[in-house]
Structures are given as C-alpha cells and as structure tokens.
Coordinates of C-alpha atoms and ligand atoms in Angstrom, one line a residue:
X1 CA -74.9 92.6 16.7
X2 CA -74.1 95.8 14.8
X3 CA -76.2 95.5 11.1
X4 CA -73.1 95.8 9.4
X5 CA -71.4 93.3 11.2
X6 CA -74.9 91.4 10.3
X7 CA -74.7 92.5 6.9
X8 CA -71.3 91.3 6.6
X9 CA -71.9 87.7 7.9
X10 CA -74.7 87.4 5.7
X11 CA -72.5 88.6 2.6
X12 CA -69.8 85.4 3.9
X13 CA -72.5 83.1 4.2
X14 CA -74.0 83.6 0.8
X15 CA -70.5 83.6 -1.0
X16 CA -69.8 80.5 0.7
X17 CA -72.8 78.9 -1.3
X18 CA -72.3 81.4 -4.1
X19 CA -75.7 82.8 -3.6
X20 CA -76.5 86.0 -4.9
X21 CA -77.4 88.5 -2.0
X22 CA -80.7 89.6 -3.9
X23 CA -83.5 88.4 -1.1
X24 CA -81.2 91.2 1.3
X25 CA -82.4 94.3 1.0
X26 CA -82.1 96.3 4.7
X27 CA -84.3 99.3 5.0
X28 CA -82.9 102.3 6.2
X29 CA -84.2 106.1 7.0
X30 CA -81.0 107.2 4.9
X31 CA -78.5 105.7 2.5
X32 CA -75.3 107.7 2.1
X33 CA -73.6 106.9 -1.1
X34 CA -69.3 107.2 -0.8
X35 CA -67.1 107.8 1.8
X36 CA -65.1 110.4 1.4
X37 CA -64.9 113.5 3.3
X38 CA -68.8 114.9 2.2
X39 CA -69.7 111.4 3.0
X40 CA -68.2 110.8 6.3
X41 CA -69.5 114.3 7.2
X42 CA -72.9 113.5 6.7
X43 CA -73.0 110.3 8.8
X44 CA -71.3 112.5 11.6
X45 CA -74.4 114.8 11.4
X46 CA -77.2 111.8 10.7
X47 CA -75.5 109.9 14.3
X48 CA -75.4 113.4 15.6
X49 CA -79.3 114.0 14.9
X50 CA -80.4 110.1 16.0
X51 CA -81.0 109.6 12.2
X52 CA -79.8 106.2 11.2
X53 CA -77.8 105.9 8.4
X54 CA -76.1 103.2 5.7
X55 CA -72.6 104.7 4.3
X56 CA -71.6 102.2 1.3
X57 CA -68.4 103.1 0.1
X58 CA -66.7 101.2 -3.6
X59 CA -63.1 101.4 -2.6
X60 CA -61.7 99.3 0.3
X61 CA -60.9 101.8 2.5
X62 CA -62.0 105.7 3.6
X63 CA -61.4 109.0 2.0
X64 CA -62.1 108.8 -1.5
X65 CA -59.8 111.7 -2.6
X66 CA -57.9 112.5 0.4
X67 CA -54.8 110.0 -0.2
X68 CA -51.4 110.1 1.8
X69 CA -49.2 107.3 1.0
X70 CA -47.5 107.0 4.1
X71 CA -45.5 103.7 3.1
X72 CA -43.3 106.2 1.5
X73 CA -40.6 108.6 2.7
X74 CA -41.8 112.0 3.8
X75 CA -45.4 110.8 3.4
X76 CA -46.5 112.2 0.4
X77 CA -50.3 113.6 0.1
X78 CA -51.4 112.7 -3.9
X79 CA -55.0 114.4 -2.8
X80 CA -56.1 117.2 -1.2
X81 CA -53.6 118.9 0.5
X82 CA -53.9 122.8 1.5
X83 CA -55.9 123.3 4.3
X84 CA -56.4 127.0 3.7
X85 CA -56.3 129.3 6.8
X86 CA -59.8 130.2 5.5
X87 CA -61.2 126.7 6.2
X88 CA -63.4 127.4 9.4
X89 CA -65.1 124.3 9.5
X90 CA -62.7 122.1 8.2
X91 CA -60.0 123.0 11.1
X92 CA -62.8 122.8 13.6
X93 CA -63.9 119.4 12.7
X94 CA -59.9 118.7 12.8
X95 CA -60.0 119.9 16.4
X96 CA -63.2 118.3 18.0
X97 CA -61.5 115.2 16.6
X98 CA -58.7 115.4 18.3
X99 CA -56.5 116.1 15.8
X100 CA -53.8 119.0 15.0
X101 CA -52.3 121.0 11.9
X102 CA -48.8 120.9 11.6
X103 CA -47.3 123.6 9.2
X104 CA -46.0 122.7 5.3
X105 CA -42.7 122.1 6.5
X106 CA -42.4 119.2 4.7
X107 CA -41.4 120.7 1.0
X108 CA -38.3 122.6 0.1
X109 CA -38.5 126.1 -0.9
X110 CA -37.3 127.6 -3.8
X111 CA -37.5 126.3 -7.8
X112 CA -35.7 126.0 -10.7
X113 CA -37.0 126.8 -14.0
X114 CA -36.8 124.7 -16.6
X115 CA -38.2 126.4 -20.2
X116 CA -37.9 124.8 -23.6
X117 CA -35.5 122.4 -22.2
X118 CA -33.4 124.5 -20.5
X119 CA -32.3 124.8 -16.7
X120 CA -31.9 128.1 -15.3
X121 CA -32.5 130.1 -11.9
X122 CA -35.4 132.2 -11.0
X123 CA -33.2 135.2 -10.7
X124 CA -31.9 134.3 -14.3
X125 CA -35.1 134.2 -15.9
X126 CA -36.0 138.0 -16.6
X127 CA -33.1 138.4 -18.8
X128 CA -33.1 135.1 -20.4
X129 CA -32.6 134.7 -23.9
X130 CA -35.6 132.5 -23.6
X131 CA -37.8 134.9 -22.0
X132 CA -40.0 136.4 -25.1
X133 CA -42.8 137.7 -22.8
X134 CA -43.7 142.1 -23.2
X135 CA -42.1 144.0 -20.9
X136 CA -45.3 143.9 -18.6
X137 CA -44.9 140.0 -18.0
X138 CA -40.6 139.9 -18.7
X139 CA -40.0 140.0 -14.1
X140 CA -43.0 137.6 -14.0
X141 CA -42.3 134.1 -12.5
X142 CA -44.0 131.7 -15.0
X143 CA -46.2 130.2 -12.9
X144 CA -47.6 133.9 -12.0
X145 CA -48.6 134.7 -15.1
X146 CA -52.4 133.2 -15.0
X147 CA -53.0 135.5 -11.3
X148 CA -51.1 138.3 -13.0
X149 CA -54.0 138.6 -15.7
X150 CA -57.1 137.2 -13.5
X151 CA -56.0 140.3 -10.9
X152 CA -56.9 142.6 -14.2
X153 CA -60.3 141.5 -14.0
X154 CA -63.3 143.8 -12.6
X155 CA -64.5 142.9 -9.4
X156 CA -67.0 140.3 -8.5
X157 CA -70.2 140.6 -6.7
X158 CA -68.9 136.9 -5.0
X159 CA -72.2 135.8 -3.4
X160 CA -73.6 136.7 -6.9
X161 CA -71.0 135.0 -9.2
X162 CA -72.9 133.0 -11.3
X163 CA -75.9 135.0 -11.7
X164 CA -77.0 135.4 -15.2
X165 CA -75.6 139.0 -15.9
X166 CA -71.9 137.8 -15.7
X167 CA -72.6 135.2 -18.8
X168 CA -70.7 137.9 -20.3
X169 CA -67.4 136.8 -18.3
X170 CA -68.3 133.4 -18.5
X171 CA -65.3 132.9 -21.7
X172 CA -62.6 130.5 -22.3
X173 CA -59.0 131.6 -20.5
X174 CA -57.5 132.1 -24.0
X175 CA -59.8 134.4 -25.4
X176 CA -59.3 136.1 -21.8
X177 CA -56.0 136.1 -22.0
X178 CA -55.9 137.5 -25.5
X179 CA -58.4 140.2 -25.1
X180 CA -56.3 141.6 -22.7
X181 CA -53.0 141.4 -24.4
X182 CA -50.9 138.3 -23.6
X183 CA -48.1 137.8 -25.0
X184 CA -47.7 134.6 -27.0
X185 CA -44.9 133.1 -24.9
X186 CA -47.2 133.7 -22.2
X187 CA -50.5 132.3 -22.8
X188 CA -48.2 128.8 -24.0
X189 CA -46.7 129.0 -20.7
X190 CA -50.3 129.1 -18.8
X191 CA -51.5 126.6 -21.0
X192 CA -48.7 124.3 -20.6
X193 CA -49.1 124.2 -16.5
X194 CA -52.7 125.0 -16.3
X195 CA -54.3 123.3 -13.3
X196 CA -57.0 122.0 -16.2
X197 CA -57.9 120.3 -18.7
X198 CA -57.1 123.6 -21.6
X199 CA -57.5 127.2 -21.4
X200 CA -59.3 126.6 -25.0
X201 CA -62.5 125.6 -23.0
X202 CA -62.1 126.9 -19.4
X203 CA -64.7 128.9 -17.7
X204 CA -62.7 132.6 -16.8
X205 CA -65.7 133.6 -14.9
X206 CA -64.7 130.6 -12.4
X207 CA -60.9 131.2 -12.0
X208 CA -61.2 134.6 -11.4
X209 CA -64.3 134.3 -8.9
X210 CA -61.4 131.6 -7.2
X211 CA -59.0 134.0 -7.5
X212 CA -60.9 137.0 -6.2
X213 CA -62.7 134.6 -2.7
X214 CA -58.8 134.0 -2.4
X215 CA -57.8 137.0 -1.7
X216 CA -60.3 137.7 1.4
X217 CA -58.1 134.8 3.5
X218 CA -54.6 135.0 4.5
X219 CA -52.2 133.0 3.1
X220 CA -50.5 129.8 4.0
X221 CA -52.1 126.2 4.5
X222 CA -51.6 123.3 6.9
X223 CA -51.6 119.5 6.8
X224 CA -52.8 117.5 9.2
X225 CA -50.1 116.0 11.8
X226 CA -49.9 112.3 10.9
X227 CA -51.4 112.9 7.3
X228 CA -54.5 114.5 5.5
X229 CA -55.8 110.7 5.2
X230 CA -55.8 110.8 8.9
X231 CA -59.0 113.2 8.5
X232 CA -61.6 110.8 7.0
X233 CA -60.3 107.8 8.8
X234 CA -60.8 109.5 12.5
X235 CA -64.5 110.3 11.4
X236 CA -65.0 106.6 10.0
X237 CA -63.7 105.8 13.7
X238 CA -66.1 108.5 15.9
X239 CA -68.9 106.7 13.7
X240 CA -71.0 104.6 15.7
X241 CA -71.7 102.3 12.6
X242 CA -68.5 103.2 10.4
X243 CA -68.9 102.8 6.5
X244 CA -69.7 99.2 4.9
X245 CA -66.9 99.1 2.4
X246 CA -66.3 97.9 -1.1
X247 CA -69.9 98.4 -2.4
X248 CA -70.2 99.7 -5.5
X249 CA -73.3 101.0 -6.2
X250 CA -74.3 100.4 -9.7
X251 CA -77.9 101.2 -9.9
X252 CA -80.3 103.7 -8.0
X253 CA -84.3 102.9 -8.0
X254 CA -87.1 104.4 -7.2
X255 CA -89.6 102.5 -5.2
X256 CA -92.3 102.6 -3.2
X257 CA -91.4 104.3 0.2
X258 CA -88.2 105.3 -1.3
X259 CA -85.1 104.0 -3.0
X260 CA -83.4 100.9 -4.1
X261 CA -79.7 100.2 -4.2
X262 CA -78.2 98.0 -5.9
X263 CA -73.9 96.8 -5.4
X264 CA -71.9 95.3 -8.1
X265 CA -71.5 92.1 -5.5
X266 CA -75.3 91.6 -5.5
X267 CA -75.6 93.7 -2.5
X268 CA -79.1 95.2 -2.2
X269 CA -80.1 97.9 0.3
X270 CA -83.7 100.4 0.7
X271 CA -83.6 103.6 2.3
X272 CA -86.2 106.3 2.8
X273 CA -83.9 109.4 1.5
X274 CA -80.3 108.8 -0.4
X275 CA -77.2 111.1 0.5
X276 CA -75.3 111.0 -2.9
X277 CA -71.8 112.0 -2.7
X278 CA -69.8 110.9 -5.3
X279 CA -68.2 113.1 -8.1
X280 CA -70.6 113.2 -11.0
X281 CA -68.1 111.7 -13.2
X282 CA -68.2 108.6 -11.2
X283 CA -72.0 109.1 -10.6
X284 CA -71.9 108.7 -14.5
X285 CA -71.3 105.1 -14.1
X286 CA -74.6 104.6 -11.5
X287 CA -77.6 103.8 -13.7
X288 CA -80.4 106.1 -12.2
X289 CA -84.0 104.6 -12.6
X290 CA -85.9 107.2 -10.7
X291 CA -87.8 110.5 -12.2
X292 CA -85.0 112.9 -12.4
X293 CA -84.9 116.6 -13.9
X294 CA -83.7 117.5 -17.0
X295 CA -81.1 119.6 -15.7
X296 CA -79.9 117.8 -13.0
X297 CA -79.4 114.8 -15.9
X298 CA -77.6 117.6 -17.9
X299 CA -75.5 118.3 -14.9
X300 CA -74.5 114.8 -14.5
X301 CA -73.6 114.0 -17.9
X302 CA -71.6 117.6 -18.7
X303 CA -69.7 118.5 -15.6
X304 CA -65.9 118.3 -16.3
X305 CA -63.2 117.1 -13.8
X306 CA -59.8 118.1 -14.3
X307 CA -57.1 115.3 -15.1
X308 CA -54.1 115.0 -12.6
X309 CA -51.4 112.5 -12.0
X310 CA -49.1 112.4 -10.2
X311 CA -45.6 110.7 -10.1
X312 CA -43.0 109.3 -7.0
X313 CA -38.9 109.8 -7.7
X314 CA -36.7 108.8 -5.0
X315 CA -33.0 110.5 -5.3
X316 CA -30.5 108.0 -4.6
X317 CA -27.8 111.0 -4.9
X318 CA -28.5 114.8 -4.4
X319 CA -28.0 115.8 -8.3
X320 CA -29.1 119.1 -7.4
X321 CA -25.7 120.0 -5.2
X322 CA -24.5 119.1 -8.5
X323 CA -26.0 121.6 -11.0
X324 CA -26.9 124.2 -8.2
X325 CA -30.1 124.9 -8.0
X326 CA -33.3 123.6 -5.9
X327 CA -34.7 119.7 -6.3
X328 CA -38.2 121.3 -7.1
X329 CA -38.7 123.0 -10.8
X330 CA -40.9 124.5 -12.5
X331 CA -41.5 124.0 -16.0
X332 CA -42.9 123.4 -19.2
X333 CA -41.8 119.8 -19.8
X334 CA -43.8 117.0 -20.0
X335 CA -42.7 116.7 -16.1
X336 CA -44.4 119.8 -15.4
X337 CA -43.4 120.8 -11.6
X338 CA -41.3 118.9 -8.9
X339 CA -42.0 119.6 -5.4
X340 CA -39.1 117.9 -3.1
X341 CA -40.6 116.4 0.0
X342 CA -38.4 116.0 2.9
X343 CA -38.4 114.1 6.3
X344 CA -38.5 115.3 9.5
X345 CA -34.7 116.0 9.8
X346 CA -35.1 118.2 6.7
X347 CA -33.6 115.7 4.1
X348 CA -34.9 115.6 0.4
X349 CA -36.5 112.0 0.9
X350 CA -38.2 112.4 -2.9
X351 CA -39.9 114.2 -5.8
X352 CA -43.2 114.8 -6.3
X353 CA -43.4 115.1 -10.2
X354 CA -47.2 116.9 -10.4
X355 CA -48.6 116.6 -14.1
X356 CA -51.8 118.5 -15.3
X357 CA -54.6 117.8 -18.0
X358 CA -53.4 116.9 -21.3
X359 CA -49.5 115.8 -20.3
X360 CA -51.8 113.6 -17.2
X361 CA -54.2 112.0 -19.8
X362 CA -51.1 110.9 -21.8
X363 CA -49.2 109.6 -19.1
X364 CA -52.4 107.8 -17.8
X365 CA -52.2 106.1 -21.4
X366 CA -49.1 104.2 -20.5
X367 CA -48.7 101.1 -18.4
X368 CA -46.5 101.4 -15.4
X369 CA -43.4 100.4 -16.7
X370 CA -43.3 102.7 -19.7
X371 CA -44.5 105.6 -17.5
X372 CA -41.7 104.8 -15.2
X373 CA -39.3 104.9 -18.5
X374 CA -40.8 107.8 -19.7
X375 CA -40.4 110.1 -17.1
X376 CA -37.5 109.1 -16.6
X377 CA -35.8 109.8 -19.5
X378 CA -38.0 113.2 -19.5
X379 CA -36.1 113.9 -16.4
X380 CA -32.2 113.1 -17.4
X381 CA -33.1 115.8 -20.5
X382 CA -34.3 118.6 -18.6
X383 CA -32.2 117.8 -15.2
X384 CA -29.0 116.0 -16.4
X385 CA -27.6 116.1 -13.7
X386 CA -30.7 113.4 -12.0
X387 CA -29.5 111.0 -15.2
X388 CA -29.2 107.9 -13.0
X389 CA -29.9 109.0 -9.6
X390 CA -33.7 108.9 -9.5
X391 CA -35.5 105.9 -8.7
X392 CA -39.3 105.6 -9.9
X393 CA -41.6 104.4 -7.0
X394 CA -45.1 105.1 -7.7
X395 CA -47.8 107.0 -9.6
X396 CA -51.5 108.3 -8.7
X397 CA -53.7 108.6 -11.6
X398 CA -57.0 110.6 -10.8
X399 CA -58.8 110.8 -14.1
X400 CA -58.0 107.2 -14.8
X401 CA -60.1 106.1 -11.6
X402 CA -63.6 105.1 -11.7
X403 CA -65.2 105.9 -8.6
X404 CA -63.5 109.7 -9.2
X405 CA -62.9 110.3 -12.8
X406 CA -60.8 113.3 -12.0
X407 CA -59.0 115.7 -9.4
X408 CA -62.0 118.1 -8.8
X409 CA -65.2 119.7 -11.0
X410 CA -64.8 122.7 -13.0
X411 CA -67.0 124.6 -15.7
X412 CA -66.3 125.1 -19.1
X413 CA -67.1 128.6 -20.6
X414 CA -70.7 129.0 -21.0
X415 CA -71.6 126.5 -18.0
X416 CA -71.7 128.4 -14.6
X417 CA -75.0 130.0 -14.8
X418 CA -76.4 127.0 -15.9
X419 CA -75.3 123.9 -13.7
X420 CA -74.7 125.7 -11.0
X421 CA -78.1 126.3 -10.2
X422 CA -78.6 122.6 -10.1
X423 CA -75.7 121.3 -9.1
X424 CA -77.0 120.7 -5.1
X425 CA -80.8 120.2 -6.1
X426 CA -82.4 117.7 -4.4
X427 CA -84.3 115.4 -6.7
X428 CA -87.3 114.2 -4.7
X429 CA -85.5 112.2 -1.7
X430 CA -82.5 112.3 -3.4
X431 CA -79.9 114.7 -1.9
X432 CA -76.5 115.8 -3.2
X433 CA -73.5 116.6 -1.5
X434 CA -69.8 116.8 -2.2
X435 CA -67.1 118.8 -3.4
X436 CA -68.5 119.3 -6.9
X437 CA -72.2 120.6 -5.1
X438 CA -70.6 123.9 -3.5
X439 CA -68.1 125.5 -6.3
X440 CA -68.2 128.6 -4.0
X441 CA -65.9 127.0 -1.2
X442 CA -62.3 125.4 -1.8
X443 CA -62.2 121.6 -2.0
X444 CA -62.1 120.0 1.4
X445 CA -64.1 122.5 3.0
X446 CA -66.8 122.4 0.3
X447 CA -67.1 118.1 0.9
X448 CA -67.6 118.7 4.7
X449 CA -70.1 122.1 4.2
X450 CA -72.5 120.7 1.3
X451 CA -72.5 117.8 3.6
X452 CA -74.6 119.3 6.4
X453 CA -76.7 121.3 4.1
X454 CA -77.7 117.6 3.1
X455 CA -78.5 116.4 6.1
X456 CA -80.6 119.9 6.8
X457 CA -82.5 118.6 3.8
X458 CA -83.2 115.3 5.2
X459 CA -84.0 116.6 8.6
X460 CA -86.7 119.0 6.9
X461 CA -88.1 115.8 5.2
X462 CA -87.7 112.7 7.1
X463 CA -91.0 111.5 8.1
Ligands
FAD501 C1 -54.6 116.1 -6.5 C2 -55.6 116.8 -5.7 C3 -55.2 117.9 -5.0 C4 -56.1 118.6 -4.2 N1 -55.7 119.6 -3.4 C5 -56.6 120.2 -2.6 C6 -56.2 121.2 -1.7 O1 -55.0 121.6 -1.7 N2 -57.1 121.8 -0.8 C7 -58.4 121.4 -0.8 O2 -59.2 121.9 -0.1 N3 -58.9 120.4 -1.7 C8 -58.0 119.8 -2.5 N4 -58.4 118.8 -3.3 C9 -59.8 118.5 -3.4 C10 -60.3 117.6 -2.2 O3 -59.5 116.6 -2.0 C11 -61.7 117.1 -2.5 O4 -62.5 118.2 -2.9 C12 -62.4 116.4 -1.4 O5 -61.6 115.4 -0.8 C13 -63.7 115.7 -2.1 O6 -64.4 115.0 -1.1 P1 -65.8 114.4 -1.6 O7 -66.3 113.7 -0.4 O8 -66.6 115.5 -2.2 O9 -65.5 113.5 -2.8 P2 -64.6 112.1 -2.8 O10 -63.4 112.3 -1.9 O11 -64.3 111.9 -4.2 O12 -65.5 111.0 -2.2 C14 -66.5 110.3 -3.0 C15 -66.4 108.9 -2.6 O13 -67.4 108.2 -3.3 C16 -66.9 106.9 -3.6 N5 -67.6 106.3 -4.8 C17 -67.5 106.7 -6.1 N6 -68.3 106.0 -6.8 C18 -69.0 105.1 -6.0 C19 -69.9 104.1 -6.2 N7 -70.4 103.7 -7.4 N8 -70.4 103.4 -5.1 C20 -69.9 103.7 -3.9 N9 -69.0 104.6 -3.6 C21 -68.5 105.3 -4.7 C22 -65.4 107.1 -3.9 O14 -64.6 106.0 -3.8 C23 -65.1 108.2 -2.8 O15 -64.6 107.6 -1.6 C24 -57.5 118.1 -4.1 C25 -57.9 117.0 -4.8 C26 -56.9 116.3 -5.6 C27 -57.3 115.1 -6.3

C-alpha cells in the first residue's frame, strides 16, 4: 500500500472515533510544502533523483495559482496565463509531458477606451477633448504610457540588478514618473490601471529591470491546449506518490533529526529537509518554531503581493454591434479592462472584467451579490449599451485567499537590495522555492526554476 493511501486510511479511521491524528507522525527524507507549480516541480526532481518525498497541499486540488475555470464558456484562465516565448523550461516541461501550446486565439483583438466615463475609439483618442496628456504622451495608447517612460530609463546591468549601487533607482513609480516629466493626466492614468498595489510605493528599479529582461525575448505567449491548469495536474499524475491534499500546514518545528509539521486537521508529519513553497504572504500564517535569520524573518513579514480580482460577464446579446466598438475596453473605471474570450468557432462567449490593487481590494470588500450589483451597474454607465445584456457568473479574488494572499511578490521602493538577497536562502534544512524566490524570471517559469535549485540544495545536503 502507497503511504498516502496509508496515510489516508489512517486519517478515516481516526475521524471515525474523532481521534486526533497526533501519535502519526511519518518520517520523511523531504517534506515539500504546497502544490503548485514550484511544488509539483520539485517532487518531479526528488522521484527523479530516488529522493522520497511528502507534497502536502491546503487546497483540495493542484496548482495553487494556475486556475482555469473550464465549467465556463471559452475556459477562462483567472491565473497565470502567458507562457512567454522566453520560457525554456516551462515549454520543455510542457513537452516531456505530453502536452502542447495552442496560440492566444481565444481573446478578441482590439479595445475600446473608456476615460472619465466616456466611450470612444482608439483612433479617436489622440484628439479627444479628454486627452490632456503633452504632446510627447497625446498618440500614446493609455495603457502604454508606464513602458513609454520605463524605456527612458538607463540601461541595466540585468544579472546585476539588485546590486547595491542601483539603490539609487530603487524609487517609487511616481517620483519616477515625475522626475522625468509626466504629465498629470498621465501618471492618473498609470496609476489607475497599474498592475499593483500604487505607484506611491512601487519599486522602479523592478519594473524597469522587468521591462528591460522583456525586451531580450520575442513577443507573443501561448496557453496550454486544454488549459494552463492542465500543467500542474499532468505533473500531480507523472508523480509516483502525487500530493496528499487539503493539509494545511499551520506550524513548522525544529526537532531533532529535522523538522516537524503540523496540519490544521491534526495531521503530523517529520522530515529530514522541508521544500517550502508557498507565497510568503501565506507562509505568514505558518507559525515557524525553528532558529531562523533575521532577514529571512524580515523577508517573510515585508514582501508585498499585488491585489487582483478578477470578474465573469456573460453577454446574453452582442451590445457591442450596438455602439460599434470592440467587447474588450480599456479604462479607468472601477471595471478597469475587459478582455472578451471567445469559443472555438470564434464567438464572444464572455468578459473577463480584470481589476488591479486598490479598485481589487474594494471589490474584495463586497459579498458576492453586491459585487455582482456593483459591477454591474459600473458597466451599464461606462458601456450603455451592455445595460441589461450581461449576466454576472463568477469572481476570483487573489488577495482575499489565504493560502496566496495575492497575485505575485513585488518590492516596494527601497526593498530590492535588501530581500532579494534572502529571498531563496536556505535556513538550515529549510529550503525555499517558488515564484516569489527568483524575481529575475517571469512567474511560471520562476515556480518551476527555483524549484530545482531546491532540490540541488537538498541533494548537496541529504545525508
Ligand atoms: C492573475 C494572475 C495572472 C498571472 N499571469 C501570469 C502570466 O501571464 N505568466 C506567468 O508566467 N505567470 C503569471 N502569473 C504567476 C504564476 O501563476 C505564478 O507565479 C505561479 O503559478 C506560482 O507558482 P508557485 O508554485 O510559486 O506558487 P503557488 O501557485 O501559489 O503555489 C503555492 C501552493 O501552496 C499552497 N499553500 C499555501 N499555504 C499553504 C499551507 N499553509 N499549507 C499547505 N499548502 C499551502 C497553495 O494552496 C498553493 O497551491 C499570474 C498569476 C496570477 C494570480
């Protein structure tokens, strides 16, 4: 019998006499904390170097913040969803999986702007009466503006980014953006659809060293065929002993040939060396009781995640044929952008209504039925012509979950030389990997990367 499957029948016998799992306590060479794609990865490598393993996952299935909801029309992916032609390892895991990339056929092209409330065309926009931007920004789209200032930035020694001599970059976007002339209009703009939490506070140094690592790969993205989710749950499957879900790990100690874990269902596991993936907001919630730098504490308890949520609109009519421009917008509503998603024959199925930072927190505030009201209404004022032919369906809050806490890590100004020395420290037998542990690579690729460079750790160590 496979120790999970063992684990599990002792888990049903104990709740059956509501016994507390306590006196279990399986020892393992390595204990991988969360299953997403960092996680996964690293029980790939452990089965792949005869290193057993324990992955514990808290949610009940896979993938932590890869998330295609495929119960709905044109499958919409409300997690990672780029797969960057730059991302070497992440399309060659895809292919010794079996798996393809299909190409991003799935959204519409084009947008329509919608600015203080009103609806205009793209082509409209540089003569708008609403346009108050200098005459440098005036033929910008919007949503160009931020890469439009970031490109005036010197260039970056990248594989030196956040050495100590660029503190000096290391400012908030605003001050940026004002030290180099931005127009009012257009530093509202930015800040009204900036992928963060507020320019007030956000690290330059990192957008632009993101901006500049950009440029070296083409551009375009895939998805995978079936759905990104389809990722993490082939790797759970080419796992010999697949991940034990829904338990939550509240409590990390140190003991004497290693570590105890302890699950919010009275689940207790040992291990020799611990594989700790989660975000650090979520690691936040973990009670550590094991020595445990100063600055790897600091690290922990400072790094910021960026609040998205995101919200499902079905058409019931094609409103858009009706005022003449694209289903998708951009704008700087409370609705921020639209993408339409369509089905394989090319029809608008919905609307993926994509909110950032503080508009996300606020929304996140509201239960679903006022949500669902709000947006709504938000909606029939900016796009009259949707009043009444938009059905809610769903919404994916990031920031208001737990075991993530947010949509992925970013530095404040004044933070990157700092933590990022210590965000993939071991501590003792403690290893980190995930997203948040290699800022230097995009998402998805940086979970399956800083994953190895664990398991290289525990293979150096493992006695
Ligand atoms: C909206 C959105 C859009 C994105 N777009 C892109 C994109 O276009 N391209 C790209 O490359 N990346 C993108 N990303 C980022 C990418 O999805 C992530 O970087 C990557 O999936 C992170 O993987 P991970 O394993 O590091 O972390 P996670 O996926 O967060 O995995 C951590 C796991 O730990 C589990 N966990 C947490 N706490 C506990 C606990 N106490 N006990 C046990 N388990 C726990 C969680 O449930 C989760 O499964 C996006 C992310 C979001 C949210």
């Amino acid at each position: 019998m496979q120790r999970r499957q063992f684990i599990k029948g002792i888990a049903a016998l104990a709740a059956s006499y509501h016994l507390p799992l306590y006196a279990n306590n399986p020892h393992y060479p390595v204990i991988i904390i969360g299953a997403g794609l960092s996680g996964l990865n690293a029980a790939l490598q452990c089965q792949q170097a005869g290193i057993d393993y324990l992955l514990l996952e808290a949610a009940k299935d896979v993938g932590g913040r890869i998330k295609t909801l495929s119960h709905l029309p044109g499958k919409p992916e409300v997690g990672g969803l780029q797969i960057g032609t730059g991302y070497g390892y992440t399309r060659y895991l895809i292919d010794q999986l079996g798996l393809t990339l299909q190409p991003p056929m799935q959204f519409e092209r084009g947008q329509a702007l919608i600015i203080d409330k009103q609806l205009l065309s793209v082509d409209q926009w540089p003569s708008h009466n609403r346009n108050k931007l200098h005459a440098s920004e005036k033929n910008l789209h919007p949503g160009r503006l931020l890469s439009h200032y970031l490109e005036q930035h010197p260039a970056l020694d990248l594989a030196n980014w956040s050495h100590v001599d660029n503190a000096k970059y290391d400012i908030p976007l605003r001050q940026y953006l004002q030290q180099h002339g931005a127009s009012k209009q257009a530093i509202q703009l930015i800040e009204h659809n900036f992928n963060g939490l507020s320019i007030a506070e956000h690290s330059t140094l990192q957008l632009v060293r993101n901006q500049q690592s950009r440029k070296l790969s083409a551009p375009g993205f895939s998805l995978v065929k079936g759905g990104n989710q389809t990722l993490p749950q082939a790797m759970n499957k080419a796992l010999k002993t697949p991940a034990l879900t829904e338990q939550q790990i509240t409590e990390i100690d140190s003991q004497a040939n290693g570590y105890r874990i302890k699950c919010n269902n009275g689940n207790q596991f040992s291990c020799q060396q611990l594989i700790v993936t989660v975000p650090f907001a979520a690691l936040r919630n973990i009670a550590i009781n094991s020595t445990i730098s100063k600055q790897k504490r600091h690290a922990i308890d400072t790094l910021n995640y960026t609040p998205i949520s995101q919200v499902l609109l079905k058409p019931s009519q094609p409103f858009w044929l009706d005022d003449g421009l694209p289903a998708s917008h951009w704008s700087n509503s409370l609705v921020e952008r639209v993408f339409a998603l369509k089905d394989n024959k090319g029809q608008i199925v919905n609307l993926l209504c994509w909110i950032n930072g503080k508009n996300a927190l606020a929304i996140d505030q509201l239960d679903e039925s006022q949500c669902a009201k709000l947006i709504l209404a938000e909606m029939a004022m900016i796009r009259p012509a949707s009043q009444g032919k938009l059905q809610y369906l769903a919404r994916h809050s990031w920031a208001n979950n737990p075991l993530q806490g947010g949509a992925y890590a970013y530095f404040k100004a004044g933070q990157v030389h700092n933590l990022r020395a210590t965000l993939g420290h071991s501590e003792g037998n403690v290893h980190f990997a995930g997203e948040h542990t290699q800022p230097e690579l995009p998402g998805m690729e940086a979970a399956l990367v800083s994953a190895m460079h664990a398991v290289d750790k525990v293979k150096q160590t493992l006695t």
